[in-house]
XYZ file of C-alpha atoms in Angstrom:
356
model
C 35.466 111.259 54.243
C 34.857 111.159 50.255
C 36.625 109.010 47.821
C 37.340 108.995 44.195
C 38.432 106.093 42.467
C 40.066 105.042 39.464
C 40.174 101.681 37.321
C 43.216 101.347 35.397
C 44.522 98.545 33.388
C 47.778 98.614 32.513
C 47.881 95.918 30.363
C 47.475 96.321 26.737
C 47.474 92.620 25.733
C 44.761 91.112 28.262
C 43.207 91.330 31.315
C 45.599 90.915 34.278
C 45.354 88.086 37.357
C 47.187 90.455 39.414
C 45.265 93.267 41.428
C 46.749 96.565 43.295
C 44.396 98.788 45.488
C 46.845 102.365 45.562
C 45.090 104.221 47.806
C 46.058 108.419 47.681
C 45.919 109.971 51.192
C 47.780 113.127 49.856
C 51.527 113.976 50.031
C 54.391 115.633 47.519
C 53.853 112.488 44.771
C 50.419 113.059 43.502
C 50.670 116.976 42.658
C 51.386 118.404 39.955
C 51.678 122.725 38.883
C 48.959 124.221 37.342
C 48.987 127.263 35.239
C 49.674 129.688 37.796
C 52.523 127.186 39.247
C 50.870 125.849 42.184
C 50.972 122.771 43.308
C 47.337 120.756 43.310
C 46.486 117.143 43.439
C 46.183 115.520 39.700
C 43.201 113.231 38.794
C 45.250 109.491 38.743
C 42.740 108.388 35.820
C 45.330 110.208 33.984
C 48.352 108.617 35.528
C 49.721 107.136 32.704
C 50.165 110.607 30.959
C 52.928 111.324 34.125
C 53.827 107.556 33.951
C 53.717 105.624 30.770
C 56.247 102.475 31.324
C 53.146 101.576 33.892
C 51.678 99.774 31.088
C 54.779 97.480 31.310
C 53.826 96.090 34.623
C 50.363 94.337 33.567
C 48.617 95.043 36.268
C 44.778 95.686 37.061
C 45.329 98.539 39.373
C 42.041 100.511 41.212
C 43.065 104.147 42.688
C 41.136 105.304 46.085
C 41.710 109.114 46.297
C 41.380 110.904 49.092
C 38.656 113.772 47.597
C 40.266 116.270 50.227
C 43.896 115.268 50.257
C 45.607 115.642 53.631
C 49.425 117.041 54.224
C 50.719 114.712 56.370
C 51.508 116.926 59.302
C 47.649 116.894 59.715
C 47.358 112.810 59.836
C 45.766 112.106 63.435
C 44.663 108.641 64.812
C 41.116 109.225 62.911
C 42.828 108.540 59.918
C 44.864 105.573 60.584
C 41.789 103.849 61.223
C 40.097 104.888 58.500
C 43.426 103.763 56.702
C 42.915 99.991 58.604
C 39.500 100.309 57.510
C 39.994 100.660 53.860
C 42.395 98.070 53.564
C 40.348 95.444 56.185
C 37.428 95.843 53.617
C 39.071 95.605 50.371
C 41.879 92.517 51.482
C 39.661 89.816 49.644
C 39.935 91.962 46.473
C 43.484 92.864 46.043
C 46.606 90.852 46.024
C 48.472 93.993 47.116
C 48.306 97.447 48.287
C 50.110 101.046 48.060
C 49.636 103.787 50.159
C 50.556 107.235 48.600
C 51.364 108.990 51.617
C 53.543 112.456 52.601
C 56.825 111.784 54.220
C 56.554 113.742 57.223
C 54.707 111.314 59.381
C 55.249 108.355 57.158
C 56.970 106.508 59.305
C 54.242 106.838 62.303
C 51.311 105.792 59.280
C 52.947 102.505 58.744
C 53.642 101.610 62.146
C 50.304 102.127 63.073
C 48.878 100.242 60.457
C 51.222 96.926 60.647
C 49.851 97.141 64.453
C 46.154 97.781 63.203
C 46.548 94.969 60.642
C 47.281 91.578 62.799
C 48.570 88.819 60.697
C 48.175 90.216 57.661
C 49.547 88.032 54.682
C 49.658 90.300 51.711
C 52.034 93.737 51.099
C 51.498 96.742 52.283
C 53.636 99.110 50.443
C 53.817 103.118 51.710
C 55.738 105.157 49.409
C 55.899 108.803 48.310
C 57.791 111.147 47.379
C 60.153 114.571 47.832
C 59.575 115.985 44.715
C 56.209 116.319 42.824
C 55.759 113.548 39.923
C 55.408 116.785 37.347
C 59.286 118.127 38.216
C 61.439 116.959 35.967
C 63.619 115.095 38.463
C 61.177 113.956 40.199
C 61.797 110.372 42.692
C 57.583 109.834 42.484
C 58.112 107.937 39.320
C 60.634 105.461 40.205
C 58.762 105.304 43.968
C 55.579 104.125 42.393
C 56.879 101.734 39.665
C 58.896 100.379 42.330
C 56.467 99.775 44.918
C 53.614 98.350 42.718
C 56.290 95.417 41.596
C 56.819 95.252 45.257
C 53.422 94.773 46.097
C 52.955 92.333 42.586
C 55.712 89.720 43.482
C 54.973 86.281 44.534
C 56.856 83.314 44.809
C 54.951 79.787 44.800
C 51.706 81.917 44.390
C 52.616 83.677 47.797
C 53.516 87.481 48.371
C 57.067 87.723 48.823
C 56.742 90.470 51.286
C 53.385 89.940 53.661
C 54.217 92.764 55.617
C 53.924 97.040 55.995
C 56.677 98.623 54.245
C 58.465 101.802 53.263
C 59.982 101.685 50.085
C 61.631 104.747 49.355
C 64.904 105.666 46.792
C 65.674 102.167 45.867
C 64.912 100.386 49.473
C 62.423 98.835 51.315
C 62.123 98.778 54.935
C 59.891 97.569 57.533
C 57.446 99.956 58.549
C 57.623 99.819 61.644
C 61.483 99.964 61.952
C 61.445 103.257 60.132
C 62.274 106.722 60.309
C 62.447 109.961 58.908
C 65.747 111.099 58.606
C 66.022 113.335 55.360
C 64.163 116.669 54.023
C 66.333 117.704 51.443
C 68.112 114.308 49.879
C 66.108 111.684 48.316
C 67.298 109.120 50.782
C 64.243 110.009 53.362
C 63.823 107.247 55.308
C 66.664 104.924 57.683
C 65.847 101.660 59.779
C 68.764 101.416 61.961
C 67.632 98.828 64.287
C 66.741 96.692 61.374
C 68.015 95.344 57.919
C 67.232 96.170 55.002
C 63.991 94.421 53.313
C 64.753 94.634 49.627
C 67.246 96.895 47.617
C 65.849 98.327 44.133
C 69.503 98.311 41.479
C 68.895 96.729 37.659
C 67.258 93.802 39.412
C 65.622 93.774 43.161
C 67.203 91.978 45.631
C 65.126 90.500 48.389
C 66.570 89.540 52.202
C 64.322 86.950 52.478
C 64.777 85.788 55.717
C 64.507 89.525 57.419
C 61.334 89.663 55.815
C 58.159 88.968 58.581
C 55.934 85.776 57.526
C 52.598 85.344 59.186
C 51.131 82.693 60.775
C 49.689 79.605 58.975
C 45.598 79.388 58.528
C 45.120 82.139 61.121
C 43.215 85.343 59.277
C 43.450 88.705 59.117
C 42.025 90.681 62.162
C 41.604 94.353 62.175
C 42.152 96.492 65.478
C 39.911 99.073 64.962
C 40.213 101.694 67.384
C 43.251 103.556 69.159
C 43.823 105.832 71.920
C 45.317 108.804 71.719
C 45.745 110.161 75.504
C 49.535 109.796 74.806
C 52.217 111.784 75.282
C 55.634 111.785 74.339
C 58.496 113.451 77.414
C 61.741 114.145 76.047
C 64.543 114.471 77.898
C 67.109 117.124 77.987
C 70.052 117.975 80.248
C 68.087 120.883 82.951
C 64.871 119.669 82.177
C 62.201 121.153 84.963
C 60.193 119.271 88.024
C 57.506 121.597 86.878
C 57.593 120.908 83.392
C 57.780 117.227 84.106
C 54.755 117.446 86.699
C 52.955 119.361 84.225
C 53.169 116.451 81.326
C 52.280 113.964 84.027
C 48.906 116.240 85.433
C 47.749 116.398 81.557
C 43.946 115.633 82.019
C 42.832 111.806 80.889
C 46.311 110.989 80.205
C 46.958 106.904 79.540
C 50.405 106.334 78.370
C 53.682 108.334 77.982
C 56.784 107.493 75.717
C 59.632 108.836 77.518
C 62.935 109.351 75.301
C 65.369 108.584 77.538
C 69.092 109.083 77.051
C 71.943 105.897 75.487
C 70.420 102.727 76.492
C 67.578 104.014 78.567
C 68.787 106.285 81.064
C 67.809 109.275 83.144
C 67.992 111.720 85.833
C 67.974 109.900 89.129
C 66.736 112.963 91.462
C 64.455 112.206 93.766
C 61.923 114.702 92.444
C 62.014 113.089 89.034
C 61.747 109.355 89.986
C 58.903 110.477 92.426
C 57.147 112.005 89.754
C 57.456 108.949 87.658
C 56.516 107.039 90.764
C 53.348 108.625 91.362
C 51.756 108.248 87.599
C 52.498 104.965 87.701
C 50.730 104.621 90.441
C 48.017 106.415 89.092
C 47.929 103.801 86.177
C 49.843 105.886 83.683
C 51.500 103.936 81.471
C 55.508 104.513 81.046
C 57.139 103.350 78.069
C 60.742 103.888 77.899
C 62.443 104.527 74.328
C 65.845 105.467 73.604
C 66.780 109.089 71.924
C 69.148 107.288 69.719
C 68.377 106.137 66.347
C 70.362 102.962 67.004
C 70.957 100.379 70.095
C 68.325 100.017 72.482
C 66.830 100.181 76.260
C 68.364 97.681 78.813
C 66.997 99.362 82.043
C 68.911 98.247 84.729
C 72.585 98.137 83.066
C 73.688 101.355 84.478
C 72.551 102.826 88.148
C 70.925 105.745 85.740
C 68.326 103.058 84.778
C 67.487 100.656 88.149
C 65.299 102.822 89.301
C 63.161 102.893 86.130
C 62.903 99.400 86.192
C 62.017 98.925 89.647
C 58.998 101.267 90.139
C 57.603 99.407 86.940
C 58.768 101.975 83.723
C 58.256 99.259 80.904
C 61.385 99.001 78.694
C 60.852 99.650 75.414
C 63.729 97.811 74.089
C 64.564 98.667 70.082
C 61.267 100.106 69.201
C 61.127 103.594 67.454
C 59.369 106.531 68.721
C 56.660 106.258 65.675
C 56.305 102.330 66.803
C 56.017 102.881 70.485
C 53.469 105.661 70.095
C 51.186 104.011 67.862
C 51.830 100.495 69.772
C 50.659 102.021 72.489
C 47.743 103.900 71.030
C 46.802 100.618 70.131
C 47.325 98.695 73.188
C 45.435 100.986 75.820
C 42.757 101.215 73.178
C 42.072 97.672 74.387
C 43.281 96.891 77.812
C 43.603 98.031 81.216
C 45.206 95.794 83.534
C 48.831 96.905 84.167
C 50.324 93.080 83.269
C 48.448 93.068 80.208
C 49.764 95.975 79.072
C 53.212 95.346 80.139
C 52.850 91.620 78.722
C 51.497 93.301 75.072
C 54.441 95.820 75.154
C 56.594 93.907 75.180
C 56.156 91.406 72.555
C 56.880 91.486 69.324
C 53.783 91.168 67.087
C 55.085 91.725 63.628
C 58.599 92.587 63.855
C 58.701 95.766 65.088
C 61.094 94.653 68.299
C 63.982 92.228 69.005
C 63.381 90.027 72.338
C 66.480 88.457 73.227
């Protein structure tokens, strides 16, 4: 994939000591109408023209454009780790980054890149957009001003949020603790599982101690690669054996995220439990998520759930559907042994789960 980029000092007094890499995958914020009032991406070496109070943030700021911007209903696995990639190379350069991204599958993007990204120490800030940044009421202006302070604050010389983040209409939360919630209200984006990471008013108020903090002296290590022989099984009151058999027969399958129903249950006929049984034995991977945007799995509280727990379903706990998917993309990417899996699972690597 091609890239244009763009140097742009916003500064008009001196050079800046701060760096941002935005890098433009595609999405609602970076179009604009043309003459026949379509929307197209705009060339962000003229950015200021849709954005002049950027100068007021002195910042050195480089754009990466995507040359063939993507929607983001077509972002696959290929591009998260080009994504990873992009960032991995250009960390030493930058003292932050922002990822211009559509809202649609948002939420999965930044899960799969705080997973991708181990220990990383600087921001990651995903933002974007519901209206374009040339409509008049457009949110893409106050998204990206927002965001690039975001990404520009330190405290004692260190980032005051080392982590991947959605900031979107005037809050920040963690990436992977986020979800799509809106289409039609500015207010895209919920973490219900999770508090708040910042909130965006005259000033921007910071919850410090929600906010993730890496380890000491360790470095930045890049997972590279992810596998996408995942499935997701929802389930529904009258769902069929045959549908359920047919999921579970799906050539090469690894790993399936089953939404499950309150705090991790399901059906407990025979026929279904067998089924579940029998890919499990078969070294399919069972992660078990709840349908509900809040709370979490505790397999084994009700008689609906000891069953799930005992042939070896793995309990997802709080994680969201975009989190467990691309966790476990990640995770069979790299292992094999069941108690590996189940050990990696299961532990919280930056955030995106709460072990009691």
């Amino acid at each position: 994939m091609k890239f244009t980029t763009s140097n742009i000092i916003t500064s008009s007094a001196k050079a800046p000591d701060t760096s941002i890499l935005i890098i433009y995958t595609g999405g609602t914020l970076g179009m604009v109408h043309n003459d026949k009032g379509s929307l197209i991406p705009f060339d962000f070496a003229s950015i200021m023209d849709h954005i002049p109070s950027l100068r007021k943030l002195e910042l050195n700021i480089t754009v990466l454009s995507f040359d063939n911007p993507i929607d983001s209903s077509n972002v696959n696995p290929g591009h998260w780790e080009l994504l990873g990639q992009m960032i991995y190379e250009n960390y030493s350069e930058y003292d932050g980054f922002v990822v211009l991204h559509g809202t649609d599958t948002m939420a999965f993007t930044a899960s799969a890149i705080s997973f991708m990204l181990e220990n990383l120490s600087k921001p990651v800030i995903f933002t974007g957009a519901q209206l374009p940044i040339s409509a008049p009421r457009s949110d893409a202006r106050e998204n990206l001003i927002t965001s690039l302070e975001i990404a520009s604050t330190k405290i004692n010389g260190k980032p005051m949020v080392p982590e991947v983040a959605i900031y979107f209409d005037s809050v920040l939360l963690r990436g992977n603790r986020s979800k799509k919630v809106e289409s039609v209200h500015f207010d895209a984006f919920e973490s219900e599982n999770y508090p708040l990471l910042a909130e965006a008013g005259v000033v921007i108020n910071y919850n410090d101690k929600f906010i993730h903090q890496p380890e000491e002296n360790l470095g930045l290590t890049l997972h590279k690669k992810l596998n996408n022989k995942v499935i997701i099984l929802k389930l529904f009151p009258g769902i069929s054996e045959a549908a359920v058999e047919a999921i579970f027969g799906i050539k090469g399958l690894k790993g399936v995220v089953m939404e499950t129903y309150g705090s991790g249950n399901a059906p407990t006929d025979e026929w279904f439990i067998n089924l579940l049984k029998g890919a499990i034995d078969k070294n399919i991977v069972i992660l078990n998520v709840s349908q509900c945007p809040g709370g979490k799995v505790d397999q084994g509280r009700y008689e609906t759930s000891e069953d799930l727990e005992n042939i070896g379903v793995i309990s997802g706990l709080d994680l969201t559907l975009e989190a467990a998917v691309t966790k476990l993309m990640m995770v069979l990417a790299e292992e094999e042994e069941k108690a590996v899996i189940k050990l990696r699972m299961t532990n919280s690597v930056c955030g995106e789960m709460t072990i009691n």
